[in-house]
Short mmCIF file of C-alpha atoms in Angstrom, two decimals:
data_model
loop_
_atom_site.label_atom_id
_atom_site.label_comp_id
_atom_site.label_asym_id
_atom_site.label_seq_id
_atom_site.Cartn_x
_atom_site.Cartn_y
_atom_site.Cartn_z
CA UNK A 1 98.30 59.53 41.00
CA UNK A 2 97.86 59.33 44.72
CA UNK A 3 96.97 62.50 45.25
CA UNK A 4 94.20 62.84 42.58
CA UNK A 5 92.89 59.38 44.58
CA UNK A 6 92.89 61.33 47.82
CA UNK A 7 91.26 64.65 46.26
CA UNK A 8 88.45 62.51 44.67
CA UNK A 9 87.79 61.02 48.00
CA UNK A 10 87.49 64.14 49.85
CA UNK A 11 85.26 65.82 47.48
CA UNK A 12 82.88 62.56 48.31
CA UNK A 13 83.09 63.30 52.00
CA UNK A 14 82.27 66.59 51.26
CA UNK A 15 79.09 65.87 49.58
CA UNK A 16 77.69 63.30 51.79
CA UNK A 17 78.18 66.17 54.62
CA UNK A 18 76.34 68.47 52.62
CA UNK A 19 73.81 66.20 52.32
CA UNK A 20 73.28 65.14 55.70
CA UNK A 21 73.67 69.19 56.64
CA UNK A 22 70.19 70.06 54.43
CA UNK A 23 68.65 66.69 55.97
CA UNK A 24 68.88 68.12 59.24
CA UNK A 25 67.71 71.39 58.91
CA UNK A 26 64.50 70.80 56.46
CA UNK A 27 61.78 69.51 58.92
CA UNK A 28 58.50 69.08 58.26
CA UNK A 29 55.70 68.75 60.90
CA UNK A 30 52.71 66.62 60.91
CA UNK A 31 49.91 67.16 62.87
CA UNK A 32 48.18 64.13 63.68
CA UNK A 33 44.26 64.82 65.18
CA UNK A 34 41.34 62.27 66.51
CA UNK A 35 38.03 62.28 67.87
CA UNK A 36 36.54 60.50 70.79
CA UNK A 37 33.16 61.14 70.56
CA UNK A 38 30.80 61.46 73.61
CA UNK A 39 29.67 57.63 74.23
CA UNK A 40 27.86 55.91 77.09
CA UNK A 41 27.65 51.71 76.97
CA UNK A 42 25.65 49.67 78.72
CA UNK A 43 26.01 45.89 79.05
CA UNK A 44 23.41 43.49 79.38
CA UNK A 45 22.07 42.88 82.99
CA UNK A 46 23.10 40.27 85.46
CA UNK A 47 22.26 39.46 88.92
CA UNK A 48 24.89 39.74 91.55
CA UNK A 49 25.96 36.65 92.93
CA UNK A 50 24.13 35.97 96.69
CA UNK A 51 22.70 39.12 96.84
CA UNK A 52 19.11 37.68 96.05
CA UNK A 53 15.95 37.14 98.12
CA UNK A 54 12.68 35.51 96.94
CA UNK A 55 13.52 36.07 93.20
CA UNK A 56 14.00 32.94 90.92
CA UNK A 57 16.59 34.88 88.73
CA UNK A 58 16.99 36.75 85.48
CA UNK A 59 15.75 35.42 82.78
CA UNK A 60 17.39 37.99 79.56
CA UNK A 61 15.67 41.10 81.14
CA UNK A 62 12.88 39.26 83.29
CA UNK A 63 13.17 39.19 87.36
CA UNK A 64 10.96 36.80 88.13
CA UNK A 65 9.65 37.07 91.94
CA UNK A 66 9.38 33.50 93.34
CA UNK A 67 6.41 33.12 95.78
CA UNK A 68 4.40 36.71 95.70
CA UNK A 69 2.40 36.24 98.78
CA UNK A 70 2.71 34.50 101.89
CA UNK A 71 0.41 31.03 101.99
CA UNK A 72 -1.28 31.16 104.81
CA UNK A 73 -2.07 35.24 104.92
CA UNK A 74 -2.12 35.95 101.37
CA UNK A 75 0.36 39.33 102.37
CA UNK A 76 3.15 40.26 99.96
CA UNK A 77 6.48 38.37 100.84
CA UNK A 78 9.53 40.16 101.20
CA UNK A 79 11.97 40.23 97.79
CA UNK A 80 14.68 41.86 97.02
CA UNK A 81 18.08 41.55 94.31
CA UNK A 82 21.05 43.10 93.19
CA UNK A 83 21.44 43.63 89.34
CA UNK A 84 24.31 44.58 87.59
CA UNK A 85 25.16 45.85 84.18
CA UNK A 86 28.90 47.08 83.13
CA UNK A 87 29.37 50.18 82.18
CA UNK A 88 31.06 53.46 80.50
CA UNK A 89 30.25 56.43 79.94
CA UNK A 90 33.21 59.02 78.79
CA UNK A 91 31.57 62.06 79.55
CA UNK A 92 29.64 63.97 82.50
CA UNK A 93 26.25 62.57 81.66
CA UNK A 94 22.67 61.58 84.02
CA UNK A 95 21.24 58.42 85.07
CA UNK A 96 17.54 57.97 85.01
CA UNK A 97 15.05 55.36 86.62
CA UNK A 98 11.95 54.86 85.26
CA UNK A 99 9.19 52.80 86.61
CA UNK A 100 6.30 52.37 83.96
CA UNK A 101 3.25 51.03 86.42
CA UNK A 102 4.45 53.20 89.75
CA UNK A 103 4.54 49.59 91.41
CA UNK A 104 3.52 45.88 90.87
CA UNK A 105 -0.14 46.09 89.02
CA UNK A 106 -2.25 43.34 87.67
CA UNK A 107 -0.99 42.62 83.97
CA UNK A 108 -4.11 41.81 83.15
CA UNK A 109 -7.15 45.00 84.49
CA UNK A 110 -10.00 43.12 85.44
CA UNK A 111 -11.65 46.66 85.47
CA UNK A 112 -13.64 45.63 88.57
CA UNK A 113 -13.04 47.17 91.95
CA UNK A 114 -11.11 45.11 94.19
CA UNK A 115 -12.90 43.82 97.90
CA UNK A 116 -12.88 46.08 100.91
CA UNK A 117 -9.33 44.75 102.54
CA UNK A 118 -7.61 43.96 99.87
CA UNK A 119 -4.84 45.35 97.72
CA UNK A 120 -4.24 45.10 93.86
CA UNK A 121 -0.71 46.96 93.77
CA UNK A 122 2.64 46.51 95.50
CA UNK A 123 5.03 49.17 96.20
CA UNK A 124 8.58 49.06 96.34
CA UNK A 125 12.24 50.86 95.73
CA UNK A 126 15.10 50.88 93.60
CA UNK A 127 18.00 52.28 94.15
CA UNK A 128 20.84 52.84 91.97
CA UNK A 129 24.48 53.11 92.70
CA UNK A 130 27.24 54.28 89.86
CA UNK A 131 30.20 55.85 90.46
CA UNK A 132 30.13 58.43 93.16
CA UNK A 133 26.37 58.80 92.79
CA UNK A 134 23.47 56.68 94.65
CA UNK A 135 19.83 57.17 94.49
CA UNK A 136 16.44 55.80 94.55
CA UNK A 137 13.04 55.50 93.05
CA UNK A 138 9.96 55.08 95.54
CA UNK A 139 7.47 53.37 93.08
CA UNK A 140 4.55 54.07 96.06
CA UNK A 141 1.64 51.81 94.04
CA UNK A 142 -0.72 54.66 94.96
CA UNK A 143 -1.71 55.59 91.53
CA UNK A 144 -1.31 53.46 88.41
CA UNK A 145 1.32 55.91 86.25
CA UNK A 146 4.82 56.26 85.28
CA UNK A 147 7.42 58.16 87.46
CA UNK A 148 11.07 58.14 87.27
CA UNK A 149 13.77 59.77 89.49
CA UNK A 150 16.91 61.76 87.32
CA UNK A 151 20.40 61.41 89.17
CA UNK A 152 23.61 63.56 87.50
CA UNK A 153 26.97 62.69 87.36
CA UNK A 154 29.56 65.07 86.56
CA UNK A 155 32.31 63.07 85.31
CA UNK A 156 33.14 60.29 82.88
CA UNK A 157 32.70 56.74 84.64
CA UNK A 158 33.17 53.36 84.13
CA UNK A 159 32.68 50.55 86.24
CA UNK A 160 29.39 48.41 87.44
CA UNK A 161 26.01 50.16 87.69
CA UNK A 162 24.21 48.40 90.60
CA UNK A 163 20.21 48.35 90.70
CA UNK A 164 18.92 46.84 93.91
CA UNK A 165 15.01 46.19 93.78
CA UNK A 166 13.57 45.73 97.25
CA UNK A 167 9.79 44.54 98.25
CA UNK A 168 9.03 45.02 102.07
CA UNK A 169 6.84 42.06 103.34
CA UNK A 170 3.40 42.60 103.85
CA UNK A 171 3.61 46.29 101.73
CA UNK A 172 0.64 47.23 99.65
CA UNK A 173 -0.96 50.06 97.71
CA UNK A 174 -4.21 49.66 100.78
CA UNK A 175 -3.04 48.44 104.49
CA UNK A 176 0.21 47.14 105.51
CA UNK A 177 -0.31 43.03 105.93
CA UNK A 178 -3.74 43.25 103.22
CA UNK A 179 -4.43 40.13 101.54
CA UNK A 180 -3.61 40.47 98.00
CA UNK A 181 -5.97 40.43 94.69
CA UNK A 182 -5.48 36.70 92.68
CA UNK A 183 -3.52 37.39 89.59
CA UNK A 184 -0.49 38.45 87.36
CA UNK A 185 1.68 41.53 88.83
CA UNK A 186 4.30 43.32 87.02
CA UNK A 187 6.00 46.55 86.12
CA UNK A 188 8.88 47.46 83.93
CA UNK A 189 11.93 48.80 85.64
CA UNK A 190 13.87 51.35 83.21
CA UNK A 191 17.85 52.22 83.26
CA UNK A 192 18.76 55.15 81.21
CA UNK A 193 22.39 56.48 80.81
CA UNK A 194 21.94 59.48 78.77
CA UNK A 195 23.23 63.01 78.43
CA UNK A 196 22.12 65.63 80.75
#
């Protein structure tokens, strides 16, 4: 009786090897596969902390210039401010800046041609820093139109794309120091991250 005990226990070990044998040499392989598709985010805009001049703030997408002109001369006061807006962009792609006006125009066209001596536009410049590429946009007030300045970047980025807006004091679309026009002045400022 002990040895049918001991033969019926060795014919179990002998199946559970066999078992674990075929286990271990039937694999099967699973690829596993995933897109990241080509994607560029932009956050909304903020101003950068002290790095403001003559501006009032940002008000949602509105930089509001404080005091335009100078009191006693009626020139354009200096201005200038740092906006930011976080970003990514996973893929070599181009940054463009579009200015709509060319400058700061009347909002509202009188359609009536300005005084001898004075000025009815403001120039200025934007320049635009992201990643390992920095550039600018001259918006020269010389002629009421859109223009916009293309920058590439050949690599995926992420980080803080910095727009700083600067007004010299006393610049115009006439002579440097002319009086300026009574009125409304505005442009709109465009940031596109898009591909090239």
């Amino acid at each position: 009786m002990a040895c049918r005990l001991v033969l019926t226990f060795i014919g179990l070990l002998v199946a559970a090897d066999s078992a674990a044998a075929q286990s271990s040499t039937d694999a099967r392989n699973f690829p596993v596969n995933g897109n990241a598709p080509q994607v560029c985010a932009v956050q909304a805009p903020r101003l950068a902390a002290g790095a403001q001049i003559n501006f009032r703030g940002l008000s949602g997408n509105t930089l509001q210039i404080d005091r335009l002109v100078d009191p006693s001369t009626l020139a354009t006061n200096a201005a200038s401010a740092d906006i930011q807006f976080d970003a990514v962009c996973n893929f070599p792609h181009q940054i463009r800046l579009e200015s709509q006006n060319n400058g700061l125009w009347q909002t509202i066209e009188r359609g009536v041609t300005p005084p001898d001596g004075f000025a009815y536009a403001i120039p200025y410049r934007a320049t635009v820093s992201w990643g390992d590429v920095t550039g600018a946009l001259d918006a020269d007030a010389r002629v009421r139109r859109i223009v916009e300045q293309r920058f590439n970047v050949d690599q995926a980025t992420a980080g803080v794309i910095l727009i700083r807006v600067v007004i010299e004091a006393g610049s115009s679309n006439t002579n440097n120091n002319a009086p300026l026009v009574a009125g409304f002045y505005g442009d709109t400022l465009r940031l596109f991250v898009e591909p090239r």
